Amino acid sequence: MKKSEATRQNILQKAFELIYVNGYQTTSVDEIIATTQVTKGAFYYHFKTKDEMGLAIINELMIPNFKNTFIEPFQNIVNPFDTIYNLMYYLLIENETLKVEYGCPASNFTQEMAPWNIDFTKALNELTSQWENTMIDAIEKGKENGTIKADVNAKEVAVFVLSGYWGVRNLGKLENSKGVYLVYLKGLKSYFDSLK
């Protein structure tokens, strides 16, 4: 990796960490510059504006990480509900990067920026659409192989799981406790059992 690319990646990573903890609106370019220890000129060499950097965080950091975490588990599966449940358990209970007190980075970005910036809305919609469509495809395969009831509406299930995940992340943030995650996981398991 060239020095210029390394600097860009460093800015994106440190900015993501600051934004995840403090929020996008309240994180200033000056804070990002101080944390990354780059010059103001170096920052503006890589990003003309803060919003350009924010979009780069989504497109260059979040989407690739999202694919690894949220999409790849669905490759070569037998029971999609087991895969979805195990993924939710990992994200909510085992993942060390996503902190209960800060919620979900994608959800946070959506709440802060989707009403104000169409480019953020498009990028974040691409992110969630990929996950939703991956779940829909997996559920349809589960219906075909008989692990899921034939009359299950795959889109309804995917939207329910996705909105439940974002919602429970926000509840966890409010309560600053993983206890609510365990309640969600228990309910999710019961819901999936009713669809098998």
Short mmCIF file of N, CA and C in Angstrom, two decimals:
data_model
loop_
_atom_site.label_atom_id
_atom_site.label_comp_id
_atom_site.label_asym_id
_atom_site.label_seq_id
_atom_site.Cartn_x
_atom_site.Cartn_y
_atom_site.Cartn_z
N MET A 1 0.84 -1.18 0.00
CA MET A 1 0.00 0.00 0.00
C MET A 1 0.88 1.24 0.00
N LYS A 2 0.58 2.15 -0.92
CA LYS A 2 1.33 3.40 -0.98
C LYS A 2 1.05 4.24 0.25
N LYS A 3 1.99 5.16 0.54
CA LYS A 3 1.84 6.02 1.71
C LYS A 3 0.54 6.83 1.64
N SER A 4 0.20 7.32 0.44
CA SER A 4 -1.01 8.10 0.26
C SER A 4 -2.25 7.27 0.58
N GLU A 5 -2.27 6.02 0.11
CA GLU A 5 -3.40 5.12 0.39
C GLU A 5 -3.48 4.80 1.88
N ALA A 6 -2.33 4.59 2.50
CA ALA A 6 -2.29 4.29 3.93
C ALA A 6 -2.81 5.47 4.74
N THR A 7 -2.44 6.69 4.32
CA THR A 7 -2.93 7.89 5.01
C THR A 7 -4.45 7.99 4.88
N ARG A 8 -4.95 7.76 3.68
CA ARG A 8 -6.40 7.80 3.45
C ARG A 8 -7.12 6.77 4.33
N GLN A 9 -6.60 5.54 4.35
CA GLN A 9 -7.22 4.48 5.17
C GLN A 9 -7.18 4.83 6.66
N ASN A 10 -6.07 5.43 7.09
CA ASN A 10 -5.93 5.84 8.48
C ASN A 10 -6.98 6.90 8.84
N ILE A 11 -7.15 7.87 7.96
CA ILE A 11 -8.16 8.91 8.19
C ILE A 11 -9.54 8.28 8.29
N LEU A 12 -9.87 7.40 7.35
CA LEU A 12 -11.20 6.77 7.34
C LEU A 12 -11.43 5.95 8.61
N GLN A 13 -10.45 5.16 8.99
CA GLN A 13 -10.61 4.29 10.16
C GLN A 13 -10.77 5.11 11.44
N LYS A 14 -9.91 6.09 11.63
CA LYS A 14 -9.97 6.91 12.85
C LYS A 14 -11.25 7.75 12.87
N ALA A 15 -11.64 8.26 11.71
CA ALA A 15 -12.88 9.04 11.64
C ALA A 15 -14.08 8.15 11.95
N PHE A 16 -14.07 6.93 11.41
CA PHE A 16 -15.16 5.98 11.72
C PHE A 16 -15.26 5.75 13.22
N GLU A 17 -14.13 5.53 13.87
CA GLU A 17 -14.13 5.28 15.32
C GLU A 17 -14.68 6.47 16.09
N LEU A 18 -14.27 7.67 15.72
CA LEU A 18 -14.78 8.89 16.37
C LEU A 18 -16.28 9.05 16.14
N ILE A 19 -16.70 8.85 14.91
CA ILE A 19 -18.12 9.02 14.56
C ILE A 19 -18.97 7.97 15.26
N TYR A 20 -18.48 6.75 15.35
CA TYR A 20 -19.23 5.68 16.02
C TYR A 20 -19.49 6.04 17.48
N VAL A 21 -18.52 6.63 18.13
CA VAL A 21 -18.65 6.99 19.54
C VAL A 21 -19.42 8.30 19.73
N ASN A 22 -19.12 9.30 18.91
CA ASN A 22 -19.65 10.65 19.15
C ASN A 22 -20.77 11.08 18.22
N GLY A 23 -20.97 10.37 17.12
CA GLY A 23 -21.96 10.78 16.13
C GLY A 23 -21.31 11.56 15.00
N TYR A 24 -21.95 11.54 13.83
CA TYR A 24 -21.39 12.20 12.66
C TYR A 24 -21.45 13.72 12.79
N GLN A 25 -22.62 14.23 13.18
CA GLN A 25 -22.81 15.68 13.22
C GLN A 25 -21.86 16.35 14.22
N THR A 26 -21.61 15.69 15.35
CA THR A 26 -20.81 16.33 16.40
C THR A 26 -19.32 16.09 16.27
N THR A 27 -18.92 15.25 15.33
CA THR A 27 -17.49 15.02 15.11
C THR A 27 -16.99 16.01 14.07
N SER A 28 -16.04 16.83 14.45
CA SER A 28 -15.54 17.87 13.54
C SER A 28 -14.33 17.37 12.75
N VAL A 29 -14.10 18.02 11.65
CA VAL A 29 -12.91 17.72 10.84
C VAL A 29 -11.65 17.96 11.68
N ASP A 30 -11.66 19.00 12.50
CA ASP A 30 -10.50 19.29 13.35
C ASP A 30 -10.22 18.14 14.33
N GLU A 31 -11.27 17.54 14.88
CA GLU A 31 -11.08 16.38 15.77
C GLU A 31 -10.47 15.21 15.01
N ILE A 32 -10.96 15.00 13.80
CA ILE A 32 -10.44 13.90 12.98
C ILE A 32 -8.97 14.14 12.67
N ILE A 33 -8.63 15.37 12.30
CA ILE A 33 -7.24 15.72 11.99
C ILE A 33 -6.36 15.51 13.22
N ALA A 34 -6.83 15.94 14.38
CA ALA A 34 -6.05 15.77 15.62
C ALA A 34 -5.84 14.29 15.96
N THR A 35 -6.87 13.49 15.74
CA THR A 35 -6.77 12.05 16.06
C THR A 35 -5.87 11.32 15.09
N THR A 36 -5.94 11.69 13.82
CA THR A 36 -5.13 10.99 12.81
C THR A 36 -3.72 11.54 12.72
N GLN A 37 -3.52 12.73 13.28
CA GLN A 37 -2.22 13.40 13.24
C GLN A 37 -1.74 13.67 11.81
N VAL A 38 -2.70 13.97 10.94
CA VAL A 38 -2.34 14.43 9.59
C VAL A 38 -2.55 15.93 9.55
N THR A 39 -1.98 16.55 8.58
CA THR A 39 -2.17 17.99 8.43
C THR A 39 -3.55 18.25 7.82
N LYS A 40 -4.01 19.48 7.98
CA LYS A 40 -5.28 19.86 7.37
C LYS A 40 -5.18 19.71 5.85
N GLY A 41 -4.02 20.07 5.32
CA GLY A 41 -3.80 19.92 3.88
C GLY A 41 -3.91 18.48 3.42
N ALA A 42 -3.36 17.57 4.22
CA ALA A 42 -3.44 16.14 3.88
C ALA A 42 -4.88 15.66 3.91
N PHE A 43 -5.63 16.10 4.93
CA PHE A 43 -7.05 15.71 5.00
C PHE A 43 -7.78 16.17 3.74
N TYR A 44 -7.61 17.46 3.40
CA TYR A 44 -8.35 18.00 2.26
C TYR A 44 -7.78 17.55 0.91
N TYR A 45 -6.59 16.99 0.91
CA TYR A 45 -6.06 16.35 -0.30
C TYR A 45 -6.89 15.11 -0.61
N HIS A 46 -7.25 14.36 0.43
CA HIS A 46 -8.00 13.11 0.25
C HIS A 46 -9.50 13.32 0.17
N PHE A 47 -10.02 14.33 0.87
CA PHE A 47 -11.47 14.56 0.92
C PHE A 47 -11.76 16.05 0.82
N LYS A 48 -12.57 16.43 -0.18
CA LYS A 48 -12.88 17.85 -0.36
C LYS A 48 -13.74 18.37 0.78
N THR A 49 -14.61 17.50 1.31
CA THR A 49 -15.53 17.90 2.37
C THR A 49 -15.66 16.77 3.39
N LYS A 50 -16.24 17.09 4.52
CA LYS A 50 -16.53 16.08 5.54
C LYS A 50 -17.52 15.05 5.00
N ASP A 51 -18.52 15.49 4.24
CA ASP A 51 -19.50 14.55 3.68
C ASP A 51 -18.86 13.59 2.69
N GLU A 52 -17.89 14.08 1.92
CA GLU A 52 -17.17 13.17 1.01
C GLU A 52 -16.46 12.08 1.81
N MET A 53 -15.86 12.46 2.92
CA MET A 53 -15.20 11.50 3.80
C MET A 53 -16.23 10.53 4.40
N GLY A 54 -17.39 11.06 4.81
CA GLY A 54 -18.44 10.22 5.38
C GLY A 54 -18.91 9.16 4.39
N LEU A 55 -19.08 9.56 3.14
CA LEU A 55 -19.48 8.59 2.10
C LEU A 55 -18.38 7.56 1.87
N ALA A 56 -17.13 8.00 1.93
CA ALA A 56 -16.01 7.06 1.78
C ALA A 56 -15.99 6.06 2.93
N ILE A 57 -16.34 6.50 4.13
CA ILE A 57 -16.42 5.57 5.26
C ILE A 57 -17.44 4.47 4.95
N ILE A 58 -18.60 4.87 4.44
CA ILE A 58 -19.64 3.88 4.11
C ILE A 58 -19.17 2.96 2.99
N ASN A 59 -18.68 3.56 1.89
CA ASN A 59 -18.35 2.77 0.70
C ASN A 59 -17.06 1.97 0.81
N GLU A 60 -16.07 2.52 1.52
CA GLU A 60 -14.75 1.87 1.54
C GLU A 60 -14.49 1.06 2.81
N LEU A 61 -15.18 1.38 3.90
CA LEU A 61 -15.00 0.63 5.14
C LEU A 61 -16.21 -0.22 5.48
N MET A 62 -17.37 0.43 5.57
CA MET A 62 -18.55 -0.28 6.06
C MET A 62 -19.06 -1.34 5.10
N ILE A 63 -19.17 -1.02 3.82
CA ILE A 63 -19.72 -2.00 2.87
C ILE A 63 -18.83 -3.23 2.76
N PRO A 64 -17.50 -3.12 2.60
CA PRO A 64 -16.67 -4.34 2.58
C PRO A 64 -16.76 -5.14 3.88
N ASN A 65 -16.71 -4.45 5.04
CA ASN A 65 -16.84 -5.16 6.31
C ASN A 65 -18.22 -5.79 6.45
N PHE A 66 -19.22 -5.08 5.98
CA PHE A 66 -20.59 -5.56 6.02
C PHE A 66 -20.72 -6.85 5.22
N LYS A 67 -20.11 -6.87 4.03
CA LYS A 67 -20.18 -8.09 3.20
C LYS A 67 -19.54 -9.26 3.92
N ASN A 68 -18.38 -9.04 4.53
CA ASN A 68 -17.70 -10.12 5.24
C ASN A 68 -18.53 -10.65 6.40
N THR A 69 -19.15 -9.75 7.14
CA THR A 69 -19.87 -10.14 8.35
C THR A 69 -21.30 -10.56 8.09
N PHE A 70 -22.02 -9.81 7.25
CA PHE A 70 -23.46 -10.01 7.09
C PHE A 70 -23.85 -10.86 5.89
N ILE A 71 -22.99 -10.95 4.89
CA ILE A 71 -23.35 -11.65 3.65
C ILE A 71 -22.68 -13.02 3.55
N GLU A 72 -21.39 -13.09 3.83
CA GLU A 72 -20.65 -14.35 3.67
C GLU A 72 -21.19 -15.52 4.47
N PRO A 73 -21.74 -15.31 5.68
CA PRO A 73 -22.28 -16.46 6.42
C PRO A 73 -23.38 -17.21 5.68
N PHE A 74 -23.98 -16.59 4.66
CA PHE A 74 -25.08 -17.22 3.94
C PHE A 74 -24.62 -18.08 2.75
N GLN A 75 -23.31 -18.18 2.56
CA GLN A 75 -22.80 -19.03 1.48
C GLN A 75 -22.90 -20.50 1.92
N ASN A 76 -23.45 -21.35 1.08
CA ASN A 76 -23.51 -22.80 1.30
C ASN A 76 -24.15 -23.17 2.65
N ILE A 77 -25.37 -22.71 2.87
CA ILE A 77 -26.05 -23.03 4.12
C ILE A 77 -27.18 -24.01 3.87
N VAL A 78 -27.59 -24.71 4.93
CA VAL A 78 -28.72 -25.62 4.84
C VAL A 78 -29.96 -24.98 5.45
N ASN A 79 -29.82 -24.47 6.68
CA ASN A 79 -30.97 -23.85 7.34
C ASN A 79 -30.71 -22.36 7.54
N PRO A 80 -31.40 -21.51 6.76
CA PRO A 80 -31.15 -20.08 6.85
C PRO A 80 -31.50 -19.49 8.22
N PHE A 81 -32.51 -20.02 8.89
CA PHE A 81 -32.88 -19.47 10.19
C PHE A 81 -31.77 -19.70 11.22
N ASP A 82 -31.13 -20.84 11.15
CA ASP A 82 -29.99 -21.08 12.05
C ASP A 82 -28.87 -20.09 11.75
N THR A 83 -28.63 -19.84 10.46
CA THR A 83 -27.58 -18.90 10.06
C THR A 83 -27.91 -17.48 10.54
N ILE A 84 -29.16 -17.06 10.35
CA ILE A 84 -29.55 -15.72 10.78
C ILE A 84 -29.44 -15.60 12.29
N TYR A 85 -29.94 -16.61 13.01
CA TYR A 85 -29.89 -16.56 14.48
C TYR A 85 -28.44 -16.50 14.97
N ASN A 86 -27.60 -17.37 14.41
CA ASN A 86 -26.18 -17.39 14.82
C ASN A 86 -25.49 -16.07 14.52
N LEU A 87 -25.83 -15.45 13.39
CA LEU A 87 -25.27 -14.15 13.04
C LEU A 87 -25.72 -13.09 14.05
N MET A 88 -27.02 -13.09 14.37
CA MET A 88 -27.53 -12.13 15.35
C MET A 88 -26.85 -12.33 16.71
N TYR A 89 -26.69 -13.58 17.10
CA TYR A 89 -26.05 -13.87 18.38
C TYR A 89 -24.61 -13.34 18.39
N TYR A 90 -23.91 -13.62 17.30
CA TYR A 90 -22.52 -13.14 17.19
C TYR A 90 -22.47 -11.62 17.26
N LEU A 91 -23.30 -10.94 16.47
CA LEU A 91 -23.27 -9.47 16.41
C LEU A 91 -23.64 -8.83 17.75
N LEU A 92 -24.63 -9.41 18.42
CA LEU A 92 -25.13 -8.80 19.65
C LEU A 92 -24.35 -9.20 20.89
N ILE A 93 -23.88 -10.42 20.94
CA ILE A 93 -23.28 -10.93 22.18
C ILE A 93 -21.76 -11.08 22.09
N GLU A 94 -21.26 -11.59 20.98
CA GLU A 94 -19.84 -11.96 20.90
C GLU A 94 -18.94 -10.92 20.25
N ASN A 95 -19.47 -10.11 19.34
CA ASN A 95 -18.64 -9.17 18.59
C ASN A 95 -18.04 -8.12 19.53
N GLU A 96 -16.72 -7.97 19.45
CA GLU A 96 -16.00 -7.04 20.33
C GLU A 96 -15.97 -5.61 19.79
N THR A 97 -16.20 -5.44 18.50
CA THR A 97 -16.11 -4.12 17.88
C THR A 97 -17.36 -3.29 18.11
N LEU A 98 -18.52 -3.93 17.99
CA LEU A 98 -19.79 -3.22 18.14
C LEU A 98 -20.14 -3.15 19.62
N LYS A 99 -20.15 -1.96 20.17
CA LYS A 99 -20.39 -1.75 21.60
C LYS A 99 -21.86 -1.45 21.87
N VAL A 100 -22.37 -2.04 22.94
CA VAL A 100 -23.78 -1.85 23.29
C VAL A 100 -24.12 -0.37 23.47
N GLU A 101 -23.23 0.39 24.08
CA GLU A 101 -23.54 1.80 24.37
C GLU A 101 -23.54 2.69 23.14
N TYR A 102 -22.98 2.21 22.01
CA TYR A 102 -22.92 3.04 20.81
C TYR A 102 -23.87 2.56 19.71
N GLY A 103 -24.49 1.41 19.87
CA GLY A 103 -25.45 0.91 18.89
C GLY A 103 -24.82 0.37 17.62
N CYS A 104 -25.57 0.47 16.54
CA CYS A 104 -25.14 -0.04 15.22
C CYS A 104 -24.67 1.13 14.36
N PRO A 105 -23.45 1.06 13.83
CA PRO A 105 -22.93 2.18 13.02
C PRO A 105 -23.82 2.54 11.83
N ALA A 106 -24.33 1.53 11.13
CA ALA A 106 -25.19 1.80 9.96
C ALA A 106 -26.49 2.47 10.38
N SER A 107 -27.08 1.99 11.47
CA SER A 107 -28.31 2.59 11.99
C SER A 107 -28.06 4.02 12.44
N ASN A 108 -26.94 4.23 13.13
CA ASN A 108 -26.60 5.58 13.59
C ASN A 108 -26.47 6.55 12.42
N PHE A 109 -25.74 6.12 11.40
CA PHE A 109 -25.56 6.95 10.20
C PHE A 109 -26.92 7.25 9.56
N THR A 110 -27.77 6.23 9.49
CA THR A 110 -29.08 6.40 8.86
C THR A 110 -29.91 7.43 9.62
N GLN A 111 -29.94 7.31 10.93
CA GLN A 111 -30.73 8.24 11.74
C GLN A 111 -30.20 9.67 11.62
N GLU A 112 -28.89 9.81 11.57
CA GLU A 112 -28.31 11.16 11.53
C GLU A 112 -28.34 11.79 10.15
N MET A 113 -28.08 10.98 9.11
CA MET A 113 -27.79 11.58 7.81
C MET A 113 -28.83 11.34 6.72
N ALA A 114 -29.61 10.27 6.80
CA ALA A 114 -30.55 9.99 5.72
C ALA A 114 -31.54 11.13 5.46
N PRO A 115 -32.03 11.81 6.51
CA PRO A 115 -32.97 12.90 6.21
C PRO A 115 -32.32 14.09 5.51
N TRP A 116 -31.00 14.22 5.60
CA TRP A 116 -30.34 15.45 5.14
C TRP A 116 -29.49 15.29 3.89
N ASN A 117 -29.12 14.06 3.55
CA ASN A 117 -28.15 13.90 2.47
C ASN A 117 -28.52 12.70 1.61
N ILE A 118 -28.95 12.94 0.39
CA ILE A 118 -29.43 11.88 -0.50
C ILE A 118 -28.33 10.88 -0.83
N ASP A 119 -27.08 11.35 -0.91
CA ASP A 119 -25.98 10.43 -1.21
C ASP A 119 -25.76 9.44 -0.07
N PHE A 120 -25.89 9.90 1.17
CA PHE A 120 -25.81 9.00 2.32
C PHE A 120 -26.96 8.00 2.27
N THR A 121 -28.15 8.50 1.97
CA THR A 121 -29.33 7.63 1.91
C THR A 121 -29.12 6.52 0.90
N LYS A 122 -28.63 6.86 -0.29
CA LYS A 122 -28.39 5.85 -1.34
C LYS A 122 -27.37 4.81 -0.90
N ALA A 123 -26.25 5.27 -0.33
CA ALA A 123 -25.18 4.35 0.10
C ALA A 123 -25.66 3.43 1.22
N LEU A 124 -26.38 4.00 2.18
CA LEU A 124 -26.87 3.20 3.30
C LEU A 124 -27.97 2.25 2.85
N ASN A 125 -28.79 2.68 1.89
CA ASN A 125 -29.83 1.81 1.36
C ASN A 125 -29.21 0.62 0.62
N GLU A 126 -28.11 0.87 -0.08
CA GLU A 126 -27.41 -0.24 -0.76
C GLU A 126 -26.93 -1.26 0.27
N LEU A 127 -26.39 -0.75 1.35
CA LEU A 127 -25.89 -1.60 2.43
C LEU A 127 -27.00 -2.50 2.97
N THR A 128 -28.12 -1.92 3.35
CA THR A 128 -29.19 -2.72 3.95
C THR A 128 -29.89 -3.60 2.92
N SER A 129 -30.00 -3.11 1.69
CA SER A 129 -30.64 -3.91 0.64
C SER A 129 -29.87 -5.20 0.37
N GLN A 130 -28.55 -5.11 0.40
CA GLN A 130 -27.74 -6.32 0.19
C GLN A 130 -28.03 -7.37 1.24
N TRP A 131 -28.10 -6.93 2.50
CA TRP A 131 -28.37 -7.87 3.59
C TRP A 131 -29.79 -8.43 3.48
N GLU A 132 -30.75 -7.55 3.22
CA GLU A 132 -32.14 -7.98 3.08
C GLU A 132 -32.29 -9.00 1.95
N ASN A 133 -31.71 -8.69 0.79
CA ASN A 133 -31.83 -9.59 -0.36
C ASN A 133 -31.12 -10.91 -0.13
N THR A 134 -29.99 -10.87 0.59
CA THR A 134 -29.28 -12.11 0.91
C THR A 134 -30.14 -12.99 1.80
N MET A 135 -30.79 -12.39 2.79
CA MET A 135 -31.68 -13.16 3.67
C MET A 135 -32.87 -13.71 2.89
N ILE A 136 -33.45 -12.89 2.02
CA ILE A 136 -34.60 -13.34 1.21
C ILE A 136 -34.20 -14.55 0.37
N ASP A 137 -33.06 -14.46 -0.32
CA ASP A 137 -32.60 -15.59 -1.15
C ASP A 137 -32.39 -16.84 -0.32
N ALA A 138 -31.78 -16.69 0.85
CA ALA A 138 -31.52 -17.84 1.72
C ALA A 138 -32.82 -18.47 2.21
N ILE A 139 -33.80 -17.63 2.57
CA ILE A 139 -35.09 -18.14 3.05
C ILE A 139 -35.82 -18.87 1.92
N GLU A 140 -35.75 -18.32 0.72
CA GLU A 140 -36.37 -18.99 -0.44
C GLU A 140 -35.73 -20.37 -0.66
N LYS A 141 -34.41 -20.47 -0.51
CA LYS A 141 -33.75 -21.77 -0.65
C LYS A 141 -34.18 -22.72 0.46
N GLY A 142 -34.36 -22.17 1.67
CA GLY A 142 -34.85 -22.98 2.78
C GLY A 142 -36.24 -23.52 2.52
N LYS A 143 -37.09 -22.72 1.86
CA LYS A 143 -38.42 -23.19 1.49
C LYS A 143 -38.32 -24.32 0.46
N GLU A 144 -37.38 -24.15 -0.48
CA GLU A 144 -37.19 -25.18 -1.51
C GLU A 144 -36.67 -26.49 -0.92
N ASN A 145 -35.75 -26.41 0.05
CA ASN A 145 -35.19 -27.65 0.60
C ASN A 145 -35.99 -28.21 1.77
N GLY A 146 -37.10 -27.53 2.12
CA GLY A 146 -38.00 -28.06 3.14
C GLY A 146 -37.65 -27.74 4.58
N THR A 147 -36.65 -26.90 4.82
CA THR A 147 -36.32 -26.54 6.21
C THR A 147 -37.20 -25.40 6.72
N ILE A 148 -37.94 -24.74 5.80
CA ILE A 148 -38.85 -23.64 6.14
C ILE A 148 -40.18 -23.92 5.46
N LYS A 149 -41.28 -23.59 6.16
CA LYS A 149 -42.62 -23.78 5.61
C LYS A 149 -42.74 -23.07 4.26
N ALA A 150 -43.45 -23.71 3.34
CA ALA A 150 -43.57 -23.20 1.97
C ALA A 150 -44.33 -21.88 1.90
N ASP A 151 -45.21 -21.60 2.86
CA ASP A 151 -46.02 -20.39 2.78
C ASP A 151 -45.39 -19.17 3.47
N VAL A 152 -44.16 -19.31 3.94
CA VAL A 152 -43.48 -18.21 4.61
C VAL A 152 -43.13 -17.13 3.59
N ASN A 153 -43.41 -15.87 3.94
CA ASN A 153 -43.07 -14.74 3.07
C ASN A 153 -41.65 -14.29 3.42
N ALA A 154 -40.72 -14.57 2.53
CA ALA A 154 -39.30 -14.32 2.79
C ALA A 154 -39.01 -12.84 3.03
N LYS A 155 -39.66 -11.96 2.27
CA LYS A 155 -39.42 -10.52 2.45
C LYS A 155 -39.89 -10.06 3.83
N GLU A 156 -41.07 -10.53 4.25
CA GLU A 156 -41.57 -10.16 5.58
C GLU A 156 -40.58 -10.55 6.68
N VAL A 157 -40.05 -11.76 6.57
CA VAL A 157 -39.10 -12.25 7.58
C VAL A 157 -37.84 -11.40 7.56
N ALA A 158 -37.31 -11.12 6.39
CA ALA A 158 -36.07 -10.35 6.26
C ALA A 158 -36.25 -8.94 6.84
N VAL A 159 -37.36 -8.28 6.51
CA VAL A 159 -37.62 -6.94 7.03
C VAL A 159 -37.79 -6.98 8.55
N PHE A 160 -38.47 -8.01 9.05
CA PHE A 160 -38.66 -8.17 10.49
C PHE A 160 -37.31 -8.33 11.20
N VAL A 161 -36.45 -9.16 10.66
CA VAL A 161 -35.12 -9.40 11.27
C VAL A 161 -34.29 -8.13 11.24
N LEU A 162 -34.24 -7.48 10.09
CA LEU A 162 -33.43 -6.27 9.93
C LEU A 162 -33.92 -5.15 10.85
N SER A 163 -35.21 -4.91 10.86
CA SER A 163 -35.73 -3.84 11.72
C SER A 163 -35.60 -4.21 13.19
N GLY A 164 -35.75 -5.49 13.51
CA GLY A 164 -35.54 -5.93 14.90
C GLY A 164 -34.12 -5.73 15.35
N TYR A 165 -33.17 -6.02 14.47
CA TYR A 165 -31.76 -5.84 14.81
C TYR A 165 -31.45 -4.37 15.08
N TRP A 166 -31.88 -3.50 14.17
CA TRP A 166 -31.63 -2.07 14.37
C TRP A 166 -32.33 -1.57 15.62
N GLY A 167 -33.56 -2.01 15.82
CA GLY A 167 -34.32 -1.57 16.98
C GLY A 167 -33.70 -2.01 18.29
N VAL A 168 -33.26 -3.27 18.36
CA VAL A 168 -32.68 -3.76 19.61
C VAL A 168 -31.32 -3.12 19.87
N ARG A 169 -30.61 -2.77 18.83
CA ARG A 169 -29.36 -2.03 19.01
C ARG A 169 -29.64 -0.68 19.69
N ASN A 170 -30.72 -0.03 19.26
CA ASN A 170 -31.08 1.26 19.87
C ASN A 170 -31.55 1.07 21.32
N LEU A 171 -32.32 0.03 21.58
CA LEU A 171 -32.74 -0.25 22.96
C LEU A 171 -31.53 -0.54 23.84
N GLY A 172 -30.60 -1.32 23.31
CA GLY A 172 -29.37 -1.62 24.06
C GLY A 172 -28.61 -0.36 24.39
N LYS A 173 -28.58 0.57 23.44
CA LYS A 173 -27.90 1.86 23.64
C LYS A 173 -28.59 2.64 24.77
N LEU A 174 -29.91 2.64 24.76
CA LEU A 174 -30.67 3.35 25.80
C LEU A 174 -30.45 2.74 27.19
N GLU A 175 -30.48 1.40 27.24
CA GLU A 175 -30.35 0.72 28.53
C GLU A 175 -28.90 0.49 28.93
N ASN A 176 -27.98 0.64 27.95
CA ASN A 176 -26.56 0.35 28.16
C ASN A 176 -26.39 -1.03 28.78
N SER A 177 -27.10 -1.99 28.18
CA SER A 177 -27.08 -3.36 28.69
C SER A 177 -27.37 -4.34 27.56
N LYS A 178 -26.66 -5.47 27.60
CA LYS A 178 -26.93 -6.53 26.62
C LYS A 178 -28.13 -7.38 27.02
N GLY A 179 -28.72 -7.10 28.20
CA GLY A 179 -29.87 -7.87 28.65
C GLY A 179 -31.00 -7.86 27.64
N VAL A 180 -31.27 -6.70 27.03
CA VAL A 180 -32.33 -6.60 26.04
C VAL A 180 -32.00 -7.44 24.80
N TYR A 181 -30.72 -7.61 24.51
CA TYR A 181 -30.32 -8.45 23.37
C TYR A 181 -30.76 -9.89 23.60
N LEU A 182 -30.60 -10.37 24.81
CA LEU A 182 -30.97 -11.75 25.13
C LEU A 182 -32.48 -11.96 24.99
N VAL A 183 -33.27 -10.95 25.37
CA VAL A 183 -34.72 -11.03 25.20
C VAL A 183 -35.06 -11.10 23.71
N TYR A 184 -34.41 -10.25 22.91
CA TYR A 184 -34.62 -10.26 21.46
C TYR A 184 -34.26 -11.61 20.85
N LEU A 185 -33.11 -12.14 21.23
CA LEU A 185 -32.67 -13.42 20.67
C LEU A 185 -33.62 -14.55 21.02
N LYS A 186 -34.14 -14.54 22.23
CA LYS A 186 -35.10 -15.57 22.63
C LYS A 186 -36.38 -15.46 21.78
N GLY A 187 -36.87 -14.23 21.60
CA GLY A 187 -38.05 -14.01 20.77
C GLY A 187 -37.81 -14.38 19.32
N LEU A 188 -36.63 -14.07 18.82
CA LEU A 188 -36.27 -14.39 17.44
C LEU A 188 -36.26 -15.90 17.23
N LYS A 189 -35.70 -16.63 18.19
CA LYS A 189 -35.65 -18.10 18.09
C LYS A 189 -37.06 -18.67 18.08
N SER A 190 -37.93 -18.18 18.95
CA SER A 190 -39.33 -18.65 18.98
C SER A 190 -40.03 -18.35 17.66
N TYR A 191 -39.80 -17.16 17.12
CA TYR A 191 -40.39 -16.77 15.84
C TYR A 191 -39.93 -17.72 14.74
N PHE A 192 -38.63 -17.97 14.66
CA PHE A 192 -38.11 -18.87 13.64
C PHE A 192 -38.66 -20.28 13.80
N ASP A 193 -38.75 -20.76 15.05
CA ASP A 193 -39.29 -22.12 15.29
C ASP A 193 -40.71 -22.25 14.76
N SER A 194 -41.47 -21.16 14.83
CA SER A 194 -42.86 -21.22 14.34
C SER A 194 -42.95 -21.26 12.82
N LEU A 195 -41.86 -20.97 12.14
CA LEU A 195 -41.85 -20.92 10.67
C LEU A 195 -41.23 -22.16 10.03
N LYS A 196 -40.75 -23.08 10.87
CA LYS A 196 -40.09 -24.28 10.34
C LYS A 196 -41.11 -25.36 10.02
#
